[in-house]
Structure formats: C-alpha cells, structure tokens
C-alpha cells in the first residue's frame, strides 16, 4: 500500500533548504490554505528541526499520513537503525497525557503494521514548546522534550546501542502498511478473493497456523473417509470468526464442488456481515463500470454467510436429504441451544412436534448423513453464553457420545479450562468413549481486536473474577497502550471518546440488556435496533453508532467490534466486598437473582464480558451517580461498582 507524506528529504539537504521553500511545499501538498495556527506551528517545527538535526545523516519526513487511519505524524526522523516519531504541540506549556498517548500510538502502530518498521527501534518524542526541561531516560516509553534538547536526545539513543542494520530509506517510504482490519473489513476482502495473510500483518502467522491445521484435518478426512469435528478456541477478539470466514472462502476457491459454508446463530453478526458484503460487492461492481445486480449479489453472499437457523430449518424438513456442503463452520458454537429450548421452539414456531434433538445433536446429524467424509468446524468462545438455553460446548461433546461415536474430535488443551467445560473434566464427559486428538494450533491466544494490548482479555477476566490484585497488575501493564477510564458523568465520557477517536474510527455506547434504569441517564437499551445501520452507516446518519445516541446491548454487538466504546454499567451487576450481586429489573423494581440460579448469573457476568471486550482501541466505563429519591437508582447500588473499578486502579475522568 502506498504511503503518503507532504515532505521528505535527506537530513543534510533539509538543513540547507530555505525554510520558506519547505513551508511552501507543505502548503502546496496540503491541498488547502492552512490556518494561521497551522502555519505558525509548521514554521516552529521546521526551525527547531533545522537547528537540532545538524550533524546527523538519514531522512526526515514531515506530515506522514498513516494509510487508512488518516492521521498524520508531524515528523519522522530516521537515522542509522532508529526511527524517531515526533509530535509537536506548539504553545503547550506541559506534557498532557492525551498528547503522550497520541505519539505513543503512532509509534506503536508503525511497529505493528508498517512492514519496514517492524524490526527497528522506534522512539516516540512529545515536544511541548513552552514546557520546562523534562528528565528522560533511553529506557522511557515516551520521551518528553521542549525541543531545545532534541539533538542531545537523538545522540543519546544512537550512542546507547550498537548500530545494527540501517533502515533502507527508500523501502521504508514505500513500505506496505497493514493496520488490523475490523471483522467487517476483513470479511469484505476475504469475500473478494484475498487470503488472510494478505490483509493482516503480524497476526497472520497465528491465524494462518490455525487455518492450515484445519485444512490438514479436512484433507486427512477426505483421503481416509473420516468424519471429523474441530473445536477452535480463542480469547475474545482473537480472530475465530476471521478463521471461519477465511476457511469458507478459501475452500470454495480451492475445490468448487466441495462447498463450505459459514454459519452463525448470531443474527446481528450475520445481518452486518451480509449487508457489508453486499454493499462492498455493489461498490466494486460499479467501480468496474458494470451495473450491479444486487439480487444476484445477495444470493451469492447468503450462500457464503448464513444464519444457522435457516440451515437447520431447511434440513429438518427432509431428514434423509444430504446437505449441499461437505464442510460446515459454526461460529459461536457454544451458543447452540439445548434440547429443551430448541424442542419448544421447533414445536411452537415451526410445527415439528416430534423434534427430538439438541441443536448441536441435530447439526451433527445433518453432516452424518454423508456415508464417507464430512468436517464440522466449531468456533468456540469461553464464557460467552449470554442467553437462556445456550448449551455450551459440553452439549456438543455429549451429543457425539450419545449418537456419533465414529466422529473424530480435534481440539486444543485450552478447551479443558473451566470456562469451557463448567468445571467438568473431559474424562467425566467422554467416559472413555470419544476419540480425541489434541493440537494447540487450534487455539488463538492473542487478541487482534484489542491490538494495542494483548492482555486486555486477561484484564477483563480478572476484573470479572473479582481477582483485584491480578486485575490491578494487568491494568498497569495495559494502561499506556490501551486507554481505559471511568467516570460518573456521561458528557465527560463522550468528550473523552471524541478526543481520542479519529474521523475514520467507529465509536458507540454499549450496555447490558438488563440495564433498564439507564433510561434516567437518557440511555435506552432497546430490544431491537437497526444493527447494520449502527455498524455500517456514516457520521451523517443518526442511526449510526458514532452519534452516541442508540445503545447496543450484548446481543447486538457480540462477535462484532468498534474502535472506542462507552460501556454504561447499570445496577444489574453490583459489586460488594465478597463478589457480585446479580439483579433483573421487572416491572418497577430490581429483583435479586437467586443463588440457585447459577446459569442466570453466568449469563449476566458473560454479558459484561462481551461488553468490556468489544472496543479495539479504548473505552470509558460510565457508572451513574444514582439518586436516592428514586428507589430503583439508589446511590449505594452504583457506588460499590465505581469503588471497585477505582480500587483496581482505573483512572477517573
């Protein structure tokens, strides 16, 4: 991908070039007449850099635009094997946190997504022109300067290390830049024929290994005429859905008559993916000068990504008919319904009085109709069951034990964890009757959603486990990479988000579906929202998440993501010294969930797990103040929550 900058030159030539000439090039390439404050800032930056870079060799780039992201780095100075990323705050008399975060993220994104920067030393420097001298060390994550000692800082870094391979300046300027795509962007590119390795940079190895392992299992199953089921586990945001989409796309391109399909019971996810793929296909067709046939595109997309209920209902009509697909990928397999839930549904809604399966059992039975080979891939999230009747992964294993003992099971050791098996052991579940093959390539351990901190999911787990010491330690590790704040003021939350988010970022407010008393704060958690519009529409549409008006619940956002989130925390999940208290709001009062109802408690805890892991780049947790004049919003309901979050160390705004 081509990179863009407004000025680039060798350092020696930059120093010799007239300041007005440099300024003129910046104005010319900018495409518009800069405001006076921008002009003054540029002249200050040029003057400082010309005086501070004397004696150095290398390259200077001004106004480096990060592709796709749209933000610009004031100056990049490359000398020897070090890249200095410099952000100037002209007129600033102190080093504010948001500015330090800004330059840190520039450096972090270059390291992760800019191919020629990956193995370089990258030093972020914040220059506040009117600030006092700041103490620094070459071990600091962010260097603070007022600009007068830039040459000293640069030379200190150069002398502190043995020079390795110098940066190839031409390659650097023309390097690929691959920021982590959203699941929507990734789906569009996979559907249009790209492979996962071509659209993701540093995460590709992890995803490609898992995809490769599943392809090995598919080929083995075909050759030996076996029926196999693979369980792919992963931390929240690790790319399980992306692996599934990649498999569905690549297998169809590989063998035309084999047929693979991506199925999900997550209605909002399917709605958003289908609509985004249709819009993108229409756009590409129009760009090629062809009239887009939206109806045909819709049919093609729906054969690639389907709602699992339609697949189930279609094959329930004729229990002898073979499926069209040999390879079926079930996203969020842990959310498949138990026997009671689906039998009631099929009887009352579909008229099948004799339906006698759990959903996992029926789905396996459809693929078991083949006499020779078939492969099921289950994408599994731990602690993600959020709705009554969701059977969890145990029901898949129990179904195999009851009716399909000839199936071979592939999984990673992670599936043995309590969050997947609810405290049971695999020996208890299988009773020695199942064929297990363990391979840790079937686990995705790194989150690519929260790409700025791979420890976010660990932090949220510790937070919800009420492991305060662990949560506190993890927060300290991630706070400079992934901003998390708490507030009692919704306006402050929105202001924080607006300061951090770029125009190309997607922001939104999310809350528990049980958070009904957030209405007093102007936040209505509705059962139905226009999900595709919320995720896909732009800044000019009030239905868009970016307006920070329409609230999405865990049911609407699970499996999807935004860049910055406001997580509104209501009194349904309350913190006390011993743990959590769980409540439902019915009629006009909160009702405590009984200790006997452990499933209901888990659903609520998992709802907050979903909400707190949706943001790719940062979030604010908003806890209302409450009001003692309203019996449903007593101050004590909320104070315990806020105190716990504050005691974990989360910064207040």
XYZ file of C-alpha atoms in Angstrom:
653
model
C 0.000 0.000 0.000
C 1.421 3.378 -0.953
C 2.258 5.741 1.876
C 1.726 9.488 1.801
C 3.673 12.398 3.182
C 3.879 16.073 2.436
C 7.623 16.476 2.614
C 10.595 14.094 2.501
C 14.303 14.829 2.172
C 17.753 13.777 3.307
C 18.552 15.446 6.620
C 21.585 17.269 5.167
C 19.512 18.713 2.295
C 16.681 19.634 4.680
C 19.073 21.674 6.828
C 20.385 23.533 3.786
C 16.964 24.172 2.237
C 15.392 27.560 2.794
C 12.678 27.495 5.448
C 10.211 29.268 3.146
C 10.812 26.632 0.476
C 9.978 23.825 2.916
C 6.969 25.723 4.170
C 5.773 26.288 0.612
C 5.953 22.563 -0.185
C 3.910 21.747 2.904
C 1.266 24.284 1.906
C 1.237 23.123 -1.712
C 0.892 19.426 -0.910
C -1.674 20.078 1.783
C -4.364 20.829 -0.799
C -5.752 23.826 1.060
C -4.615 27.086 2.606
C -3.605 26.256 6.213
C -4.993 28.276 9.084
C -2.642 30.765 10.821
C -2.110 28.446 13.810
C -1.046 25.628 11.448
C 1.331 27.947 9.625
C 2.895 29.075 12.906
C 3.225 25.502 14.104
C 4.941 24.386 10.880
C 7.397 27.281 10.975
C 8.237 26.459 14.587
C 8.732 22.752 13.806
C 10.919 23.451 10.776
C 13.077 25.887 12.741
C 13.572 23.507 15.663
C 14.366 20.538 13.421
C 16.831 22.505 11.250
C 18.770 23.568 14.360
C 18.582 20.228 16.200
C 19.425 17.795 13.385
C 22.771 19.343 12.446
C 25.460 16.677 12.086
C 23.037 13.795 11.585
C 22.582 11.740 8.431
C 19.410 9.996 7.384
C 15.928 11.052 6.324
C 13.274 13.462 7.562
C 9.608 13.155 6.665
C 7.060 15.810 7.587
C 3.301 15.266 7.843
C 3.455 11.496 7.378
C -0.102 10.281 6.797
C -0.812 6.846 8.224
C -2.655 4.973 5.462
C -6.330 4.096 6.072
C -6.147 5.571 9.561
C -5.984 9.096 8.200
C -3.975 10.735 11.000
C -0.639 12.444 10.383
C 2.626 12.283 12.274
C 4.253 15.715 12.474
C 7.789 14.457 11.841
C 9.597 11.174 11.341
C 13.392 11.274 11.616
C 15.238 8.129 10.507
C 18.932 7.849 11.314
C 21.022 4.666 11.432
C 18.576 1.951 12.629
C 16.374 4.199 14.793
C 13.088 5.833 13.849
C 12.156 8.912 15.885
C 8.445 9.711 15.801
C 7.958 13.335 16.861
C 4.704 15.063 17.759
C 4.849 18.848 18.268
C 2.452 20.780 20.498
C 3.181 24.385 19.647
C 2.384 26.727 22.540
C 1.857 23.895 25.059
C 3.373 24.533 28.492
C 3.020 20.993 29.839
C 3.095 17.382 28.721
C -0.537 16.323 28.759
C -1.485 12.643 28.841
C -3.603 12.675 25.672
C -0.661 14.071 23.682
C 1.679 11.432 25.118
C -0.857 8.745 24.233
C -1.097 10.161 20.717
C 2.621 9.922 19.931
C 2.876 6.547 21.672
C 0.124 5.108 19.465
C 1.799 6.481 16.342
C 4.987 4.606 17.264
C 3.071 1.508 18.327
C 1.092 1.356 15.087
C 4.233 1.768 12.980
C 5.900 -1.085 14.846
C 2.962 -3.418 14.370
C 1.636 -2.572 10.925
C 4.418 -0.902 8.909
C 6.493 -3.665 7.328
C 9.851 -1.834 7.221
C 9.487 -0.594 10.810
C 8.826 -3.973 12.392
C 12.436 -4.756 13.413
C 13.533 -1.185 14.048
C 13.893 0.748 17.273
C 11.087 3.324 17.337
C 11.297 6.247 19.762
C 8.205 8.408 20.355
C 9.000 12.003 21.346
C 6.478 14.612 22.515
C 7.632 18.209 22.083
C 5.728 20.819 24.116
C 7.266 24.106 23.006
C 6.707 26.106 26.204
C 7.241 23.359 28.774
C 10.135 23.164 31.209
C 13.009 20.750 30.599
C 11.984 17.164 31.317
C 14.126 14.403 32.745
C 14.333 11.410 30.440
C 15.993 8.033 30.065
C 16.658 5.944 26.966
C 14.509 3.295 28.652
C 11.420 5.526 28.786
C 8.420 4.531 26.650
C 7.793 8.177 25.718
C 10.411 10.924 25.664
C 9.309 14.418 26.692
C 11.111 17.494 25.399
C 10.588 21.204 24.866
C 12.526 20.926 21.626
C 15.733 22.573 22.830
C 17.492 19.273 23.523
C 16.292 17.156 20.602
C 19.841 16.717 19.284
C 21.028 15.532 22.714
C 18.137 13.038 22.941
C 18.793 11.630 19.465
C 22.528 11.278 20.066
C 21.924 9.654 23.456
C 19.832 6.972 21.769
C 22.392 6.492 18.998
C 25.269 6.104 21.467
C 23.301 3.825 23.812
C 23.326 0.891 21.402
C 25.439 -0.851 18.831
C 24.117 0.009 15.418
C 22.522 -2.924 13.639
C 21.307 -2.926 10.022
C 20.491 0.573 8.871
C 16.971 1.374 7.727
C 16.603 1.172 3.960
C 15.147 4.635 3.473
C 13.606 4.059 0.025
C 11.973 0.814 1.140
C 10.699 2.476 4.302
C 8.946 5.268 2.435
C 7.275 2.781 0.078
C 6.582 0.059 2.621
C 3.277 -1.773 2.955
C 1.191 -0.614 5.864
C -1.395 -3.149 7.062
C -3.404 -2.000 10.046
C -5.533 -4.660 11.711
C -8.843 -4.686 9.823
C -12.184 -4.819 11.541
C -14.087 -8.062 11.074
C -16.264 -6.208 8.548
C -13.275 -5.029 6.505
C -11.668 -8.467 6.700
C -14.853 -10.196 5.546
C -15.112 -7.855 2.554
C -11.566 -8.571 1.455
C -11.803 -12.322 2.002
C -15.050 -12.441 0.024
C -13.429 -10.547 -2.828
C -10.698 -13.200 -3.111
C -7.894 -12.193 -0.742
C -6.227 -14.609 1.679
C -5.904 -13.798 5.363
C -2.119 -13.432 5.048
C -2.561 -10.605 2.552
C -4.815 -8.485 4.739
C -3.258 -8.829 8.196
C 0.316 -8.182 9.198
C 1.758 -9.541 12.451
C -1.303 -11.617 13.416
C -1.281 -13.598 10.172
C 1.096 -16.270 11.468
C -1.269 -17.141 14.305
C -4.383 -17.209 12.117
C -2.619 -18.908 9.232
C -1.361 -21.717 11.514
C -4.877 -22.429 12.715
C -6.297 -22.300 9.186
C -3.503 -24.572 7.944
C -4.145 -27.096 10.713
C -7.863 -27.279 9.885
C -7.064 -27.700 6.192
C -4.782 -30.610 7.118
C -7.646 -32.206 9.050
C -10.020 -31.679 6.102
C -7.602 -33.292 3.642
C -6.935 -36.189 6.034
C -10.679 -36.716 6.488
C -11.279 -36.721 2.733
C -8.457 -39.149 1.990
C -9.278 -41.596 4.803
C -13.065 -41.148 4.561
C -13.398 -39.900 8.129
C -15.913 -37.660 9.837
C -14.194 -35.049 11.940
C -15.151 -32.169 14.202
C -12.660 -29.424 15.118
C -13.077 -27.107 18.081
C -11.249 -23.800 17.580
C -10.925 -21.829 20.802
C -9.620 -18.324 21.366
C -9.602 -15.341 23.669
C -12.176 -12.617 22.916
C -11.249 -10.852 19.691
C -8.595 -13.411 18.687
C -9.981 -13.852 15.179
C -12.073 -17.016 15.437
C -14.704 -15.574 13.099
C -11.961 -14.464 10.722
C -10.556 -18.016 10.642
C -14.036 -19.305 9.823
C -14.595 -16.793 7.030
C -11.136 -17.500 5.647
C -11.855 -21.234 5.584
C -15.241 -20.798 3.930
C -13.730 -18.539 1.283
C -10.531 -20.474 0.587
C -12.144 -23.934 0.449
C -14.737 -22.753 -2.078
C -11.996 -21.219 -4.200
C -9.871 -24.347 -3.837
C -12.416 -27.033 -4.731
C -15.530 -25.808 -6.484
C -17.685 -28.899 -5.876
C -16.678 -29.309 -2.229
C -18.745 -26.436 -0.842
C -18.104 -24.850 2.525
C -20.388 -22.512 4.422
C -20.010 -20.158 7.375
C -22.987 -20.466 9.747
C -23.778 -18.403 12.801
C -26.655 -18.250 15.244
C -25.686 -14.647 15.932
C -28.355 -12.768 13.969
C -26.809 -9.289 14.243
C -23.393 -10.589 13.129
C -24.909 -12.265 10.061
C -27.007 -9.181 9.249
C -23.998 -6.885 9.433
C -21.660 -9.187 7.509
C -24.202 -9.859 4.762
C -25.104 -6.195 4.323
C -21.448 -5.113 4.365
C -20.501 -7.741 1.762
C -23.435 -6.748 -0.453
C -22.593 -3.036 -0.227
C -18.918 -3.722 -0.952
C -19.681 -6.024 -3.904
C -22.074 -3.428 -5.366
C -19.413 -0.728 -4.931
C -16.727 -2.824 -6.632
C -19.066 -3.694 -9.490
C -19.931 -0.042 -10.041
C -16.243 0.906 -9.968
C -15.603 -1.601 -12.740
C -18.251 0.113 -14.829
C -20.741 -2.743 -14.525
C -24.303 -2.382 -13.394
C -24.546 -4.164 -10.065
C -27.173 -6.903 -9.821
C -27.969 -6.535 -6.126
C -30.386 -9.502 -6.129
C -27.735 -11.873 -7.517
C -25.110 -10.454 -5.170
C -27.487 -11.002 -2.255
C -27.953 -14.676 -3.211
C -24.195 -15.204 -3.575
C -23.463 -13.564 -0.220
C -26.142 -15.588 1.552
C -24.573 -18.821 0.273
C -21.275 -17.717 1.831
C -22.561 -16.431 5.191
C -25.815 -17.870 6.545
C -27.887 -17.733 9.693
C -27.720 -21.192 11.250
C -31.486 -21.300 11.872
C -32.254 -21.293 8.137
C -29.797 -24.130 7.564
C -31.367 -26.074 10.433
C -34.965 -25.497 9.322
C -34.177 -26.405 5.721
C -32.641 -29.782 6.636
C -35.294 -30.546 9.275
C -37.919 -30.729 6.503
C -36.283 -33.818 4.983
C -34.130 -35.867 7.345
C -32.693 -38.004 4.512
C -31.543 -35.237 2.171
C -27.784 -34.632 2.028
C -26.580 -31.108 2.791
C -25.136 -29.090 -0.068
C -21.935 -28.554 1.945
C -19.239 -31.035 2.994
C -17.581 -28.511 5.316
C -19.654 -26.525 7.767
C -18.218 -23.837 10.025
C -20.329 -22.944 13.062
C -19.452 -19.606 14.614
C -20.020 -19.191 18.367
C -20.851 -22.875 18.661
C -21.155 -22.566 22.432
C -24.387 -20.606 21.902
C -26.234 -23.503 20.229
C -29.481 -24.338 22.043
C -30.018 -27.179 24.474
C -32.700 -29.806 23.832
C -35.440 -28.183 25.907
C -35.031 -24.783 24.263
C -34.946 -25.973 20.666
C -37.684 -28.621 21.057
C -40.065 -25.983 22.442
C -39.118 -23.610 19.644
C -39.477 -26.185 16.861
C -42.836 -27.341 18.215
C -44.353 -23.897 18.844
C -42.830 -21.915 15.978
C -42.147 -24.486 13.278
C -44.746 -27.201 13.895
C -42.299 -30.076 14.463
C -43.964 -31.960 17.329
C -41.552 -34.924 17.126
C -38.280 -32.951 17.003
C -36.037 -34.816 19.475
C -32.567 -33.278 19.300
C -30.499 -30.611 20.962
C -29.241 -28.113 18.388
C -25.651 -29.479 18.397
C -27.025 -33.004 18.049
C -29.189 -32.083 15.066
C -26.432 -30.108 13.344
C -24.022 -33.035 13.641
C -26.733 -35.393 12.384
C -27.094 -33.381 9.164
C -23.425 -33.909 8.319
C -23.525 -37.526 9.487
C -25.876 -38.242 6.565
C -22.814 -38.496 4.309
C -21.552 -42.069 4.054
C -17.896 -41.191 3.595
C -16.449 -37.925 4.911
C -17.539 -34.615 6.397
C -15.956 -31.928 8.560
C -17.517 -29.637 11.134
C -15.540 -26.681 12.485
C -16.847 -25.233 15.748
C -15.585 -21.755 16.653
C -15.842 -21.500 20.425
C -15.620 -18.577 22.833
C -15.127 -19.283 26.521
C -17.522 -17.564 28.919
C -19.630 -16.223 26.052
C -23.019 -17.831 26.748
C -25.372 -14.915 27.330
C -28.869 -16.234 26.758
C -31.209 -18.774 28.315
C -30.975 -22.175 26.638
C -27.452 -21.778 25.281
C -25.991 -25.237 25.801
C -22.276 -24.506 25.882
C -19.608 -26.762 24.445
C -20.451 -29.692 26.715
C -23.601 -30.439 24.711
C -21.572 -30.864 21.519
C -19.417 -33.476 23.254
C -22.394 -35.169 24.898
C -24.140 -35.356 21.516
C -21.161 -37.071 19.937
C -21.037 -39.559 22.812
C -24.758 -40.349 22.505
C -25.086 -40.821 18.751
C -21.886 -40.194 16.794
C -19.043 -42.140 18.382
C -17.491 -42.692 14.936
C -16.621 -38.982 14.726
C -13.039 -37.934 15.496
C -12.584 -34.867 17.700
C -9.771 -32.325 17.291
C -9.183 -29.678 19.956
C -6.553 -27.772 21.922
C -5.748 -28.209 25.601
C -7.453 -24.873 26.237
C -10.848 -26.499 25.797
C -10.197 -28.285 29.096
C -10.441 -24.987 31.017
C -13.360 -24.487 33.385
C -14.805 -21.591 31.354
C -15.472 -24.065 28.510
C -16.449 -27.198 30.468
C -18.074 -25.577 33.537
C -15.738 -27.359 35.936
C -16.191 -30.842 34.458
C -13.245 -32.891 33.217
C -13.013 -34.341 29.721
C -12.836 -37.823 31.281
C -16.168 -37.238 33.036
C -17.797 -36.095 29.814
C -16.374 -38.717 27.468
C -16.399 -41.797 29.769
C -13.604 -43.114 27.563
C -15.914 -43.359 24.541
C -14.639 -40.466 22.397
C -11.622 -40.145 20.092
C -9.651 -37.003 20.981
C -6.689 -35.513 19.106
C -5.061 -32.524 20.790
C -3.270 -29.785 18.861
C -2.604 -26.338 20.304
C -2.630 -24.763 16.841
C -6.413 -24.929 17.256
C -6.252 -22.190 19.911
C -5.886 -18.472 19.158
C -4.201 -16.935 22.170
C -3.715 -13.333 21.030
C -6.461 -10.763 20.663
C -6.360 -8.861 17.393
C -9.429 -6.820 18.262
C -7.637 -5.074 21.134
C -4.434 -4.988 19.097
C -2.988 -2.246 21.277
C -2.881 -4.597 24.221
C -2.902 -8.371 24.015
C -3.604 -8.510 27.748
C -6.993 -6.796 27.625
C -8.975 -10.050 27.741
C -6.864 -11.230 30.697
C -7.592 -7.959 32.481
C -11.345 -8.221 31.891
C -11.321 -11.843 33.060
C -9.520 -10.880 36.290
C -11.857 -7.911 36.763
C -14.977 -10.078 36.460
C -13.437 -12.879 38.512
C -13.052 -10.277 41.284
C -9.314 -11.025 41.337
C -8.446 -7.460 42.318
C -4.676 -7.887 42.693
C -4.359 -9.583 39.311
C -6.619 -7.012 37.661
C -4.629 -4.176 39.211
C -1.345 -5.599 37.935
C -2.719 -6.147 34.428
C -4.212 -2.649 34.284
C -0.788 -1.157 34.977
C 0.597 -3.189 32.078
C -2.013 -2.043 29.549
C -2.966 1.478 30.605
C -0.389 3.263 28.423
C -1.214 1.146 25.388
C -4.969 0.839 25.667
C -6.753 3.731 27.400
C -9.454 2.724 29.894
C -11.145 5.346 32.047
C -14.081 5.507 34.462
C -16.483 8.370 35.038
C -19.790 9.245 36.694
C -20.541 11.848 34.022
C -21.815 10.779 30.597
C -20.798 14.090 28.986
C -17.220 13.526 30.152
C -17.301 10.035 28.682
C -18.421 11.365 25.295
C -15.803 14.128 25.429
C -13.048 11.604 26.154
C -14.123 9.418 23.241
C -14.274 12.388 20.872
C -10.737 13.440 21.850
C -9.256 10.004 21.194
C -11.240 8.812 18.183
C -10.272 9.780 14.663
C -12.778 10.514 11.912
C -12.267 7.031 10.480
C -12.872 5.310 13.854
C -16.194 3.832 14.901
C -17.442 4.756 18.350
C -20.554 3.658 20.220
C -22.377 3.213 23.509
C -22.993 -0.332 24.745
C -24.857 -1.586 27.802
C -26.320 -4.725 29.324
C -29.762 -5.674 28.008
C -30.851 -5.747 31.660
C -29.663 -2.180 32.250
C -33.154 -0.724 32.177
C -32.545 2.083 34.677
C -30.029 3.713 32.381
C -33.108 5.386 30.890
C -32.818 8.001 33.619
C -29.459 8.940 32.056
C -31.003 9.171 28.583
C -29.722 5.735 27.559
C -32.437 3.425 26.251
C -31.364 -0.197 25.900
C -33.856 -1.355 23.292
C -34.622 -4.916 22.254
C -34.386 -4.057 18.572
C -32.129 -1.585 16.832
C -31.154 -1.233 13.173
C -27.918 -3.191 13.575
C -26.474 -2.806 10.032
C -27.046 0.958 10.185
C -25.483 1.113 13.675
C -22.297 -0.601 12.478
C -22.041 0.479 8.836
C -23.535 3.940 8.373
C -21.547 7.138 8.492
C -21.445 10.286 10.555
C -24.402 11.828 8.719
C -26.867 9.135 9.883
C -28.442 9.403 13.348
C -28.832 5.615 13.443
C -25.059 5.241 13.303
C -23.171 4.215 16.441
C -20.988 7.295 16.008
C -23.852 9.577 17.067
C -23.531 8.103 20.587
C -27.312 8.002 20.919
C -28.512 4.486 20.063
C -27.327 1.948 22.648
C -26.333 -1.584 21.598
C -26.727 -4.482 24.032
C -24.552 -7.591 24.319
C -26.930 -9.388 21.941
C -26.380 -6.838 19.189
C -22.613 -6.469 19.493
C -21.361 -9.966 20.326
C -18.959 -11.133 17.639
C -18.591 -7.587 16.300
C -16.450 -4.652 17.349
C -15.989 -0.910 17.400
C -12.891 1.230 17.942
C -13.870 3.160 21.076
C -16.724 2.246 23.407
C -18.633 3.851 26.233
C -19.685 0.928 28.438
C -22.655 2.006 30.572
C -22.790 -0.052 33.795
C -26.195 -0.323 35.457
C -27.273 -1.766 38.821
C -27.950 -5.224 37.373
C -24.387 -6.242 38.290
C -23.344 -4.761 41.644
C -20.020 -5.079 43.410
C -19.618 -5.784 47.109
C -16.701 -6.905 49.261
C -17.491 -10.584 48.737
C -18.099 -10.606 44.989
C -21.009 -9.696 42.735
C -24.739 -9.275 43.303
C -26.965 -10.111 40.333
C -30.323 -8.463 39.544
C -33.103 -8.410 36.977
C -35.367 -5.401 36.536
C -39.032 -6.391 36.294
C -41.985 -4.049 36.361
C -40.802 -1.219 38.592
C -38.241 -2.921 40.838
C -34.953 -4.782 40.879
C -35.225 -8.489 41.736
C -32.207 -10.306 43.077
C -31.225 -13.432 41.151
C -31.258 -16.455 43.443
C -28.025 -18.233 44.334
C -29.670 -21.382 42.989
C -29.878 -19.868 39.519
C -26.191 -20.139 38.604
C -26.881 -20.146 34.854
C -28.699 -16.821 35.058
C -25.770 -15.348 36.981
C -23.304 -16.636 34.409
C -25.333 -15.124 31.567
C -25.211 -11.714 33.240
C -21.496 -11.930 34.002
C -20.821 -13.031 30.437
C -22.903 -10.113 29.136
C -20.445 -7.722 30.788
C -17.539 -9.817 29.482
C -18.875 -9.262 25.967
C -19.428 -5.534 26.504
C -15.995 -4.942 28.012
C -14.132 -6.680 25.183
C -15.779 -5.017 22.151
C -13.501 -1.977 21.748
C -10.373 -2.270 19.636
C -8.598 0.869 20.832
C -10.017 2.055 24.176
C -13.088 2.574 26.322
C -14.733 4.577 29.057
C -16.823 2.845 31.702
C -19.706 5.065 32.745
C -21.238 4.346 36.165
C -24.223 6.594 37.025
C -24.256 8.549 40.271
C -27.709 7.273 41.186
C -30.412 9.185 43.010
C -31.759 8.337 46.464
C -35.120 9.895 45.573
C -35.568 7.070 43.061
C -35.801 3.673 44.771
C -34.582 1.950 41.597
C -31.425 4.063 41.384
C -30.156 4.242 44.954
C -26.669 5.746 45.198
C -25.403 2.686 47.064
C -26.233 0.477 44.084
C -23.648 2.294 41.974
C -21.027 3.419 44.482
C -19.808 -0.130 45.074
C -19.268 -0.665 41.352
C -17.361 2.588 40.968
C -15.247 1.992 44.073
C -14.224 -1.461 42.843
C -13.202 -0.127 39.414
C -11.303 2.723 41.049
C -9.580 0.366 43.516
C -8.406 -1.746 40.592
C -6.566 1.395 39.514
C -8.628 2.539 36.544
C -8.106 6.253 36.039
C -11.002 8.657 36.550
C -12.061 11.464 34.260
